[in-house]
Short mmCIF file of C-alpha atoms in Angstrom, two decimals:
data_model
loop_
_atom_site.label_atom_id
_atom_site.label_comp_id
_atom_site.label_asym_id
_atom_site.label_seq_id
_atom_site.Cartn_x
_atom_site.Cartn_y
_atom_site.Cartn_z
CA UNK A 1 -280.87 25.37 -14.31
CA UNK A 2 -282.80 25.26 -17.68
CA UNK A 3 -285.67 22.96 -17.77
CA UNK A 4 -287.75 21.33 -21.27
CA UNK A 5 -289.34 18.84 -22.39
CA UNK A 6 -289.44 18.25 -26.68
CA UNK A 7 -290.68 15.58 -28.23
CA UNK A 8 -289.55 14.30 -31.61
CA UNK A 9 -290.76 11.82 -34.20
CA UNK A 10 -289.20 9.87 -36.63
CA UNK A 11 -289.39 6.61 -39.17
CA UNK A 12 -286.76 3.78 -38.75
CA UNK A 13 -286.96 1.61 -41.99
CA UNK A 14 -286.44 -1.76 -42.73
CA UNK A 15 -282.39 -1.28 -43.09
CA UNK A 16 -281.71 0.99 -39.93
CA UNK A 17 -282.01 4.02 -41.70
CA UNK A 18 -283.78 7.30 -40.51
CA UNK A 19 -286.02 9.70 -41.87
CA UNK A 20 -288.56 12.39 -41.38
CA UNK A 21 -287.18 13.93 -38.32
CA UNK A 22 -289.73 15.97 -36.76
CA UNK A 23 -289.87 18.32 -33.64
CA UNK A 24 -293.71 18.01 -32.29
CA UNK A 25 -293.16 19.41 -29.10
CA UNK A 26 -290.43 22.26 -28.94
CA UNK A 27 -288.95 22.97 -25.35
CA UNK A 28 -288.86 26.83 -26.03
CA UNK A 29 -284.90 26.53 -25.60
CA UNK A 30 -283.57 26.16 -29.16
CA UNK A 31 -280.69 24.47 -27.91
CA UNK A 32 -282.62 22.06 -26.23
CA UNK A 33 -284.78 21.36 -29.49
CA UNK A 34 -281.63 20.95 -31.13
CA UNK A 35 -280.19 18.46 -28.73
CA UNK A 36 -283.16 16.32 -28.97
CA UNK A 37 -283.49 16.03 -32.72
CA UNK A 38 -279.46 15.80 -33.01
CA UNK A 39 -279.59 12.61 -30.61
CA UNK A 40 -282.27 10.95 -32.91
CA UNK A 41 -279.88 11.34 -35.92
CA UNK A 42 -276.57 11.10 -34.71
CA UNK A 43 -277.69 7.85 -33.61
CA UNK A 44 -278.63 6.37 -36.64
CA UNK A 45 -278.55 3.80 -38.39
CA UNK A 46 -280.25 2.08 -36.26
CA UNK A 47 -280.52 -1.77 -36.18
CA UNK A 48 -282.43 -3.75 -38.84
CA UNK A 49 -286.03 -3.84 -38.01
CA UNK A 50 -286.79 -7.45 -37.03
CA UNK A 51 -287.64 -9.82 -40.05
CA UNK A 52 -290.48 -10.77 -38.64
CA UNK A 53 -291.90 -7.17 -38.48
CA UNK A 54 -294.30 -6.99 -41.26
CA UNK A 55 -294.26 -3.54 -42.17
CA UNK A 56 -291.31 -1.71 -43.99
CA UNK A 57 -291.26 1.24 -41.85
CA UNK A 58 -291.68 2.01 -37.89
CA UNK A 59 -292.55 5.61 -36.51
CA UNK A 60 -291.55 6.77 -33.22
CA UNK A 61 -292.38 9.62 -30.84
CA UNK A 62 -289.72 10.03 -28.39
CA UNK A 63 -290.23 12.56 -25.44
CA UNK A 64 -286.89 14.25 -23.70
CA UNK A 65 -286.70 15.48 -20.73
CA UNK A 66 -284.59 18.13 -19.41
CA UNK A 67 -284.31 18.68 -15.85
CA UNK A 68 -287.63 17.28 -14.89
CA UNK A 69 -289.23 14.36 -13.56
CA UNK A 70 -291.42 11.97 -15.48
CA UNK A 71 -294.59 11.81 -15.30
CA UNK A 72 -295.83 10.30 -12.15
CA UNK A 73 -293.01 12.14 -10.52
CA UNK A 74 -290.51 9.15 -10.36
CA UNK A 75 -287.26 9.90 -10.76
CA UNK A 76 -285.77 8.73 -14.39
CA UNK A 77 -283.04 5.90 -14.13
CA UNK A 78 -279.76 6.48 -13.01
CA UNK A 79 -280.66 9.29 -10.78
#
């Protein structure tokens, strides 16, 4: 079973549009890397940012773990 970790950074704008999707940590497996990138892209558009949010965009970094335990050894939710 393949294992890997992929970190994806992206920007959500106030209207929920997503831009600047970037793989900032690759797994070494092109299929895993593409799956993480596509998960972010295919979930767009995201909900609008809250009206009280003072910036015009939000930059997020998500780490996708494939067949790995999260740091600290705790099982992933649903496992």
